[in-house]
GROMACS .gro file of C-alpha atoms in nm:
model
  375
    1GLY     CA    1  10.330   9.996  13.933
    2LEU     CA    2  10.366  10.120  14.289
    3HIS     CA    3  10.117  10.402  14.223
    4GLU     CA    4   9.845  10.139  14.193
    5PHE     CA    5   9.916  10.025  14.550
    6ASP     CA    6   9.908  10.388  14.667
    7ALA     CA    7   9.570  10.436  14.498
    8LEU     CA    8   9.418  10.150  14.698
    9LYS     CA    9   9.441  10.354  15.021
   10SER     CA   10   9.434  10.030  15.218
   11SER     CA   11   9.591  10.026  15.563
   12GLU     CA   12   9.649   9.650  15.530
   13VAL     CA   13   9.842   9.697  15.203
   14ASN     CA   14  10.036   9.993  15.345
   15ASP     CA   15  10.130   9.805  15.662
   16PHE     CA   16  10.243   9.504  15.461
   17ARG     CA   17  10.460   9.721  15.236
   18THR     CA   18  10.608   9.900  15.538
   19ASN     CA   19  10.686   9.572  15.714
   20MET     CA   20  10.852   9.430  15.404
   21ARG     CA   21  11.061   9.747  15.361
   22GLN     CA   22  11.171   9.732  15.724
   23LEU     CA   23  11.263   9.365  15.685
   24SER     CA   24  11.465   9.448  15.374
   25GLU     CA   25  11.644   9.732  15.551
   26LYS     CA   26  11.727   9.501  15.840
   27LYS     CA   27  11.882   9.251  15.600
   28VAL     CA   28  12.079   9.530  15.429
   29LEU     CA   29  12.227   9.635  15.765
   30GLU     CA   30  12.317   9.276  15.840
   31ARG     CA   31  12.493   9.237  15.507
   32GLN     CA   32  12.691   9.557  15.555
   33GLY     CA   33  12.874   9.387  15.837
   34GLN     CA   34  12.956   9.076  15.636
   35SER     CA   35  13.292   8.978  15.492
   36TRP     CA   36  13.325   8.935  15.118
   37GLN     CA   37  13.321   8.555  15.166
   38GLU     CA   38  12.987   8.573  15.349
   39TRP     CA   39  12.845   8.805  15.085
   40LEU     CA   40  12.954   8.566  14.810
   41GLN     CA   41  12.777   8.277  14.982
   42TYR     CA   42  12.462   8.490  15.001
   43SER     CA   43  12.465   8.637  14.650
   44GLN     CA   44  12.630   8.357  14.451
   45PRO     CA   45  12.577   8.024  14.627
   46PRO     CA   46  12.741   7.729  14.450
   47ILE     CA   47  12.517   7.538  14.216
   48LEU     CA   48  12.534   7.179  14.336
   49GLU     CA   49  12.393   6.840  14.258
   50PRO     CA   50  12.222   6.652  14.548
   51THR     CA   51  12.515   6.407  14.576
   52ASP     CA   52  12.879   6.392  14.471
   53ARG     CA   53  12.837   6.043  14.326
   54LEU     CA   54  12.843   6.057  13.947
   55PRO     CA   55  12.555   5.886  13.769
   56GLU     CA   56  12.657   5.592  13.554
   57LEU     CA   57  12.592   5.779  13.230
   58CYS     CA   58  12.833   6.051  13.344
   59SER     CA   59  13.104   5.824  13.488
   60ASN     CA   60  13.113   5.622  13.166
   61ARG     CA   61  13.221   5.937  12.983
   62LEU     CA   62  13.512   6.002  13.220
   63HIS     CA   63  13.785   5.834  13.013
   64ARG     CA   64  14.078   5.904  13.248
   65PRO     CA   65  14.118   5.883  13.626
   66ASN     CA   66  14.185   6.257  13.661
   67LEU     CA   67  13.989   6.555  13.540
   68ILE     CA   68  14.176   6.806  13.320
   69VAL     CA   69  14.074   7.162  13.405
   70CYS     CA   70  14.186   7.470  13.211
   71ILE     CA   71  14.249   7.754  13.459
   72SER     CA   72  14.327   8.114  13.367
   73PHE     CA   73  14.400   8.408  13.593
   74GLU     CA   74  14.195   8.725  13.599
   75LYS     CA   75  14.337   9.010  13.385
   76SER     CA   76  14.597   8.777  13.240
   77GLN     CA   77  14.641   8.594  12.911
   78GLU     CA   78  14.802   8.296  13.080
   79SER     CA   79  14.623   7.967  13.134
   80PHE     CA   80  14.729   7.638  13.287
   81SER     CA   81  14.602   7.285  13.261
   82VAL     CA   82  14.557   7.117  13.595
   83GLN     CA   83  14.483   6.748  13.654
   84VAL     CA   84  14.290   6.658  13.968
   85SER     CA   85  14.061   6.382  14.082
   86VAL     CA   86  13.685   6.440  14.044
   87SER     CA   87  13.664   6.388  14.421
   88ALA     CA   88  13.911   6.672  14.490
   89LEU     CA   89  13.793   6.995  14.652
   90PRO     CA   90  13.814   7.338  14.483
   91LEU     CA   91  14.100   7.418  14.719
   92LYS     CA   92  14.312   7.154  14.544
   93LEU     CA   93  14.247   7.316  14.208
   94LYS     CA   94  14.352   7.658  14.336
   95THR     CA   95  14.665   7.522  14.500
   96GLU     CA   96  14.776   7.343  14.184
   97ALA     CA   97  14.705   7.648  13.965
   98LEU     CA   98  14.909   7.873  14.194
   99ARG     CA   99  15.193   7.621  14.204
  100LYS     CA  100  15.208   7.608  13.826
  101ARG     CA  101  15.203   7.987  13.792
  102LEU     CA  102  15.473   8.021  14.055
  103SER     CA  103  15.690   7.769  13.870
  104VAL     CA  104  15.675   7.994  13.563
  105HIS     CA  105  15.712   8.333  13.731
  106GLN     CA  106  15.912   8.218  14.032
  107SER     CA  107  15.902   8.480  14.308
  108GLN     CA  108  15.673   8.736  14.139
  109TYR     CA  109  15.354   8.591  14.294
  110SER     CA  110  15.505   8.425  14.599
  111SER     CA  111  15.301   8.636  14.844
  112GLU     CA  112  14.964   8.520  14.709
  113GLY     CA  113  14.788   8.220  14.858
  114HIS     CA  114  14.480   8.018  14.774
  115ASP     CA  115  14.269   8.227  15.016
  116ASP     CA  116  14.323   8.528  14.791
  117PHE     CA  117  14.131   8.371  14.500
  118VAL     CA  118  13.792   8.228  14.407
  119LEU     CA  119  13.730   7.997  14.114
  120LYS     CA  120  13.474   8.128  13.868
  121VAL     CA  121  13.327   7.958  13.564
  122THR     CA  122  13.474   8.131  13.259
  123ARG     CA  123  13.224   8.357  13.082
  124ALA     CA  124  12.950   8.278  13.337
  125ASN     CA  125  12.840   8.430  13.663
  126GLU     CA  126  12.894   8.108  13.859
  127TYR     CA  127  13.151   8.028  14.124
  128ILE     CA  128  13.319   7.704  14.233
  129TYR     CA  129  13.401   7.709  14.606
  130GLY     CA  130  13.330   7.539  14.935
  131ASP     CA  131  13.402   7.199  15.085
  132TYR     CA  132  13.234   7.004  14.807
  133PRO     CA  133  13.395   6.751  14.569
  134LEU     CA  134  13.427   6.878  14.212
  135SER     CA  135  13.192   6.605  14.095
  136GLN     CA  136  12.909   6.764  14.292
  137PHE     CA  137  12.924   7.096  14.108
  138GLN     CA  138  12.667   7.112  13.832
  139TYR     CA  139  12.903   7.287  13.588
  140ILE     CA  140  13.176   7.023  13.631
  141ARG     CA  141  12.926   6.742  13.586
  142ASN     CA  142  12.786   6.903  13.271
  143CYS     CA  143  13.139   6.923  13.129
  144ILE     CA  144  13.200   6.553  13.204
  145TYR     CA  145  12.871   6.460  13.037
  146ALA     CA  146  12.960   6.673  12.731
  147GLU     CA  147  13.315   6.528  12.732
  148THR     CA  148  13.473   6.876  12.743
  149ASN     CA  149  13.736   7.014  12.978
  150PRO     CA  150  13.603   7.260  13.240
  151SER     CA  151  13.728   7.619  13.198
  152LEU     CA  152  13.767   7.823  13.517
  153THR     CA  153  13.909   8.164  13.607
  154MET     CA  154  14.097   8.255  13.925
  155VAL     CA  155  13.931   8.576  14.045
  156HIS     CA  156  14.117   8.781  14.304
  157SER     CA  157  13.941   8.853  14.633
  158SER     CA  158  13.980   9.228  14.577
  159THR     CA  159  13.749   9.198  14.274
  160ILE     CA  160  13.485   9.022  14.484
  161ALA     CA  161  13.524   9.283  14.756
  162LYS     CA  162  13.460   9.564  14.502
  163LEU     CA  163  13.143   9.393  14.383
  164PHE     CA  164  13.032   9.361  14.743
  165GLN     CA  165  13.101   9.730  14.815
  166ALA     CA  166  12.920   9.844  14.499
  167GLU     CA  167  12.606   9.644  14.585
  168THR     CA  168  12.613   9.764  14.945
  169HIS     CA  169  12.639  10.125  14.828
  170MET     CA  170  12.334  10.083  14.602
  171GLU     CA  171  12.135   9.933  14.889
  172VAL     CA  172  12.231  10.222  15.118
  173VAL     CA  173  12.120  10.477  14.855
  174SER     CA  174  11.788  10.294  14.807
  175ARG     CA  175  11.737  10.281  15.182
  176ALA     CA  176  11.803  10.657  15.212
  177ARG     CA  177  11.539  10.729  14.949
  178SER     CA  178  11.277  10.515  15.119
  179ALA     CA  179  11.355  10.670  15.459
  180SER     CA  180  11.174  10.989  15.350
  181LYS     CA  181  10.842  10.805  15.354
  182PRO     CA  182  10.641  10.843  15.677
  183PRO     CA  183  10.632  10.533  15.900
  184SER     CA  184  10.310  10.338  15.938
  185LEU     CA  185  10.090  10.379  16.241
  186PRO     CA  186  10.206  10.176  16.538
  187VAL     CA  187  10.032   9.842  16.587
  188LYS     CA  188   9.789   9.864  16.874
  189ASN     CA  189   9.856   9.646  17.171
  190LYS     CA  190   9.577   9.392  17.211
  191GLN     CA  191   9.625   9.401  17.586
  192ALA     CA  192   9.511   9.766  17.582
  193GLY     CA  193   9.175   9.684  17.421
  194ASP     CA  194   8.870   9.480  17.514
  195LEU     CA  195   8.826   9.118  17.415
  196LEU     CA  196   8.527   9.025  17.202
  197TRP     CA  197   8.385   8.795  17.468
  198SER     CA  198   8.316   9.092  17.696
  199ILE     CA  199   8.060   9.232  17.447
  200THR     CA  200   7.712   9.090  17.519
  201ALA     CA  201   7.508   9.322  17.296
  202PRO     CA  202   7.354   9.204  16.967
  203TYR     CA  203   7.564   9.282  16.662
  204GLN     CA  204   7.440   9.582  16.471
  205ILE     CA  205   7.539   9.834  16.206
  206THR     CA  206   7.389  10.151  16.064
  207LEU     CA  207   7.313  10.183  15.694
  208VAL     CA  208   7.359  10.555  15.632
  209LYS     CA  209   7.297  10.595  15.260
  210ALA     CA  210   7.376  10.480  14.908
  211SER     CA  211   7.533  10.690  14.637
  212LYS     CA  212   7.581  10.676  14.258
  213VAL     CA  213   7.283  10.444  14.215
  214ASN     CA  214   7.150  10.448  13.860
  215THR     CA  215   6.795  10.310  13.843
  216ASP     CA  216   6.448  10.392  13.715
  217GLU     CA  217   6.280  10.660  13.924
  218ALA     CA  218   5.963  10.450  13.944
  219MET     CA  219   6.141  10.185  14.148
  220LYS     CA  220   6.174  10.161  14.521
  221LEU     CA  221   6.511  10.052  14.662
  222VAL     CA  222   6.591   9.827  14.955
  223VAL     CA  223   6.913   9.699  15.109
  224LYS     CA  224   6.932   9.350  15.258
  225ALA     CA  225   7.215   9.242  15.488
  226GLY     CA  226   7.323   8.905  15.623
  227LEU     CA  227   7.594   8.775  15.857
  228PHE     CA  228   7.780   8.474  15.723
  229HIS     CA  229   8.056   8.236  15.825
  230GLY     CA  230   8.164   8.093  15.493
  231SER     CA  231   7.836   8.000  15.326
  232GLU     CA  232   7.656   7.950  15.658
  233LEU     CA  233   7.404   8.216  15.756
  234LEU     CA  234   7.459   8.308  16.123
  235SER     CA  235   7.124   8.480  16.179
  236LYS     CA  236   6.815   8.595  15.997
  237THR     CA  237   6.875   8.850  15.724
  238VAL     CA  238   6.767   9.207  15.790
  239THR     CA  239   6.632   9.463  15.543
  240THR     CA  240   6.590   9.838  15.533
  241SER     CA  241   6.273  10.023  15.455
  242GLU     CA  242   6.185  10.111  15.096
  243VAL     CA  243   6.302  10.449  14.963
  244PRO     CA  244   6.227  10.608  14.624
  245ALA     CA  245   6.501  10.573  14.365
  246SER     CA  246   6.741  10.867  14.327
  247ALA     CA  247   7.112  10.927  14.280
  248ASP     CA  248   7.164  10.954  14.656
  249LEU     CA  249   6.951  10.745  14.886
  250ALA     CA  250   6.932  10.813  15.257
  251TRP     CA  251   6.822  10.555  15.516
  252ASN     CA  252   7.007  10.619  15.843
  253GLU     CA  253   6.863  10.290  15.969
  254ARG     CA  254   7.012  10.070  16.236
  255LEU     CA  255   7.022   9.703  16.135
  256GLU     CA  256   7.034   9.459  16.424
  257PHE     CA  257   7.119   9.092  16.380
  258ASP     CA  258   6.990   8.807  16.591
  259VAL     CA  259   7.337   8.710  16.716
  260LEU     CA  260   7.548   8.834  17.007
  261THR     CA  261   7.860   9.026  16.914
  262GLY     CA  262   8.065   8.810  17.150
  263ASP     CA  263   7.962   8.497  16.961
  264LEU     CA  264   8.087   8.612  16.621
  265PRO     CA  265   8.352   8.387  16.454
  266ARG     CA  266   8.684   8.538  16.350
  267THR     CA  267   8.607   8.517  15.977
  268ALA     CA  268   8.247   8.641  15.992
  269ARG     CA  269   8.150   8.861  15.701
  270LEU     CA  270   7.871   9.105  15.626
  271CYS     CA  271   7.695   9.057  15.293
  272PHE     CA  272   7.482   9.327  15.135
  273VAL     CA  273   7.259   9.342  14.832
  274LEU     CA  274   7.092   9.652  14.694
  275TYR     CA  275   6.779   9.567  14.504
  276ALA     CA  276   6.477   9.740  14.350
  277GLU     CA  277   6.112   9.656  14.398
  278PHE     CA  278   5.870   9.704  14.112
  279GLU     CA  279   5.541   9.565  13.988
  280GLY     CA  280   5.563   9.323  13.699
  281LYS     CA  281   5.476   8.980  13.566
  282SER     CA  282   5.831   8.846  13.570
  283GLY     CA  283   6.124   8.882  13.801
  284ARG     CA  284   6.328   8.704  14.061
  285ARG     CA  285   6.047   8.642  14.308
  286GLY     CA  286   5.700   8.771  14.396
  287LYS     CA  287   5.562   8.915  14.720
  288ALA     CA  288   5.192   8.966  14.657
  289THR     CA  289   4.956   8.866  14.380
  290LYS     CA  290   4.712   9.124  14.244
  291PRO     CA  291   4.391   9.064  14.051
  292ASP     CA  292   4.566   9.133  13.720
  293LYS     CA  293   4.830   8.871  13.814
  294THR     CA  294   5.105   9.130  13.852
  295MET     CA  295   5.341   9.085  14.145
  296VAL     CA  296   5.592   9.293  14.333
  297GLN     CA  297   5.925   9.179  14.189
  298ASP     CA  298   6.278   9.208  14.329
  299LEU     CA  299   6.554   9.313  14.091
  300PRO     CA  300   6.909   9.288  14.234
  301ILE     CA  301   7.126   9.587  14.140
  302ALA     CA  302   7.454   9.553  14.329
  303TRP     CA  303   7.622   9.353  14.604
  304VAL     CA  304   7.923   9.394  14.831
  305ASN     CA  305   8.078   9.206  15.122
  306ALA     CA  306   8.289   9.322  15.417
  307MET     CA  307   8.476   9.143  15.693
  308VAL     CA  308   8.353   9.199  16.048
  309PHE     CA  309   8.711   9.191  16.183
  310ASP     CA  310   9.007   9.359  16.016
  311TYR     CA  311   9.346   9.201  15.947
  312LYS     CA  312   9.465   9.292  16.297
  313ASP     CA  313   9.183   9.086  16.456
  314GLN     CA  314   9.011   9.407  16.556
  315LEU     CA  315   8.631   9.443  16.542
  316ARG     CA  316   8.565   9.704  16.278
  317ALA     CA  317   8.414  10.028  16.405
  318GLY     CA  318   8.326  10.363  16.253
  319GLU     CA  319   8.217  10.470  15.907
  320ALA     CA  320   8.304  10.287  15.586
  321VAL     CA  321   8.223  10.331  15.218
  322LEU     CA  322   8.170  10.004  15.031
  323HIS     CA  323   8.184  10.032  14.653
  324THR     CA  324   7.966   9.760  14.511
  325TRP     CA  325   7.980   9.503  14.233
  326SER     CA  326   7.706   9.480  13.969
  327SER     CA  327   7.768   9.127  13.831
  328PHE     CA  328   7.585   8.845  14.011
  329PRO     CA  329   7.658   8.472  14.016
  330ASP     CA  330   7.428   8.253  13.807
  331ASP     CA  331   7.339   8.024  14.096
  332MET     CA  332   7.227   8.299  14.336
  333ASP     CA  333   6.935   8.200  14.559
  334GLU     CA  334   6.627   8.402  14.649
  335GLU     CA  335   6.811   8.588  14.926
  336MET     CA  336   7.019   8.749  14.647
  337LEU     CA  337   7.324   8.766  14.878
  338ASN     CA  338   7.668   8.650  14.762
  339PRO     CA  339   7.854   8.522  15.072
  340MET     CA  340   8.119   8.339  14.867
  341GLY     CA  341   8.207   8.651  14.673
  342THR     CA  342   8.510   8.872  14.739
  343VAL     CA  343   8.537   9.085  15.051
  344HIS     CA  344   8.723   9.353  14.856
  345THR     CA  345   8.527   9.649  14.734
  346ASN     CA  346   8.509   9.752  14.370
  347PRO     CA  347   8.826   9.953  14.279
  348ASN     CA  348   8.628  10.140  14.015
  349THR     CA  349   8.518  10.403  14.263
  350ASP     CA  350   8.426  10.665  14.001
  351SER     CA  351   8.121  10.486  13.867
  352ALA     CA  352   8.034  10.202  14.108
  353ALA     CA  353   7.738  10.243  14.340
  354ALA     CA  354   7.846  10.273  14.704
  355LEU     CA  355   7.690  10.182  15.037
  356HIS     CA  356   7.780  10.410  15.325
  357ILE     CA  357   7.764  10.224  15.654
  358ALA     CA  358   7.872  10.277  16.013
  359PHE     CA  359   8.003   9.986  16.219
  360SER     CA  360   7.879  10.015  16.576
  361GLU     CA  361   8.128  10.099  16.851
  362TYR     CA  362   8.090   9.878  17.159
  363SER     CA  363   8.375  10.022  17.361
  364LYS     CA  364   8.574  10.344  17.399
  365GLY     CA  365   8.879  10.152  17.279
  366PRO     CA  366   8.938   9.879  17.021
  367VAL     CA  367   8.771   9.538  17.056
  368TYR     CA  368   8.986   9.238  16.961
  369TYR     CA  369   8.908   8.880  16.880
  370PRO     CA  370   9.055   8.661  17.158
  371PRO     CA  371   9.409   8.533  17.091
  372PHE     CA  372   9.452   8.174  16.974
  373GLU     CA  373   9.570   8.047  17.312
  374LYS     CA  374   9.244   8.165  17.475
  375VAL     CA  375   9.006   8.022  17.217
   0.00000   0.00000   0.00000
């Protein structure tokens, strides 16, 4: 439900939902100024075939030159049979139906014209209107194929207008309820910030700490980070120092990459892996061989990825908490990083290990990736 979106606490998701709500409200306002005819075209467009030409299988079942249509009037027990050509327009049907009713009731309905009615498929929420031959309407064609007479109802325009007003009222009530929600933060003007190309410093972040890490106390923990563009490594990976295992691990280490910030591609991503070092005779890889043939082994514990730029093309800055994933791909290489994995953090924030990092700030204001026309 919607509460799941609220629980994400994602500015990207919130902005998208706000923009969609504003777009919907704009369309509601536009429809409030429509006539009932315009509303009908929007809410109940005619169901048409691509062409008005009957296929041979259908035309072979049309045993007479004219189509016999049974037409009844709304809130009336009367019905009339009208014969028209399959190439006639719905207007012809309405005119003939009104003429037949007038011939029976004489002056009782003399003030009503064809513009006061819309043809509706009997017992179906489908309307027959517009400047299209009858043979192009899907319902009429289905009746010809089934060798049955079409059954239509003349619905008065006042009925359509009431449906229009009822739907508009519901939309206004829904809009009033959503108006109580606070608006999203205004989108920052890219002209007010610095462009990425003006930053000549190497790209760097600070690994503050890790939390909720469940490992053996005899292990020593390390975090490795890499900058990727797709599966391509942009610079050498960097690692933190070793710290003893505990529930909360503190590093406060600055990690600097061998690439200029201004050279970063738009879709660059940071990839992290938290792993343990221990002495053993088996593991992912060894670092040093001892006389008893034991080696220092690396055991990956968790990984997480993060985009360097946010969805507004802004270079990320400030602190962030990245909840990690504990399942690793089978084809992971010795670097133990997972650049093709998701850039979304683990939604299971109660139990997942988390890396606390700080993106460096290179300017007093926001730093944006250059717009497309400048690239």
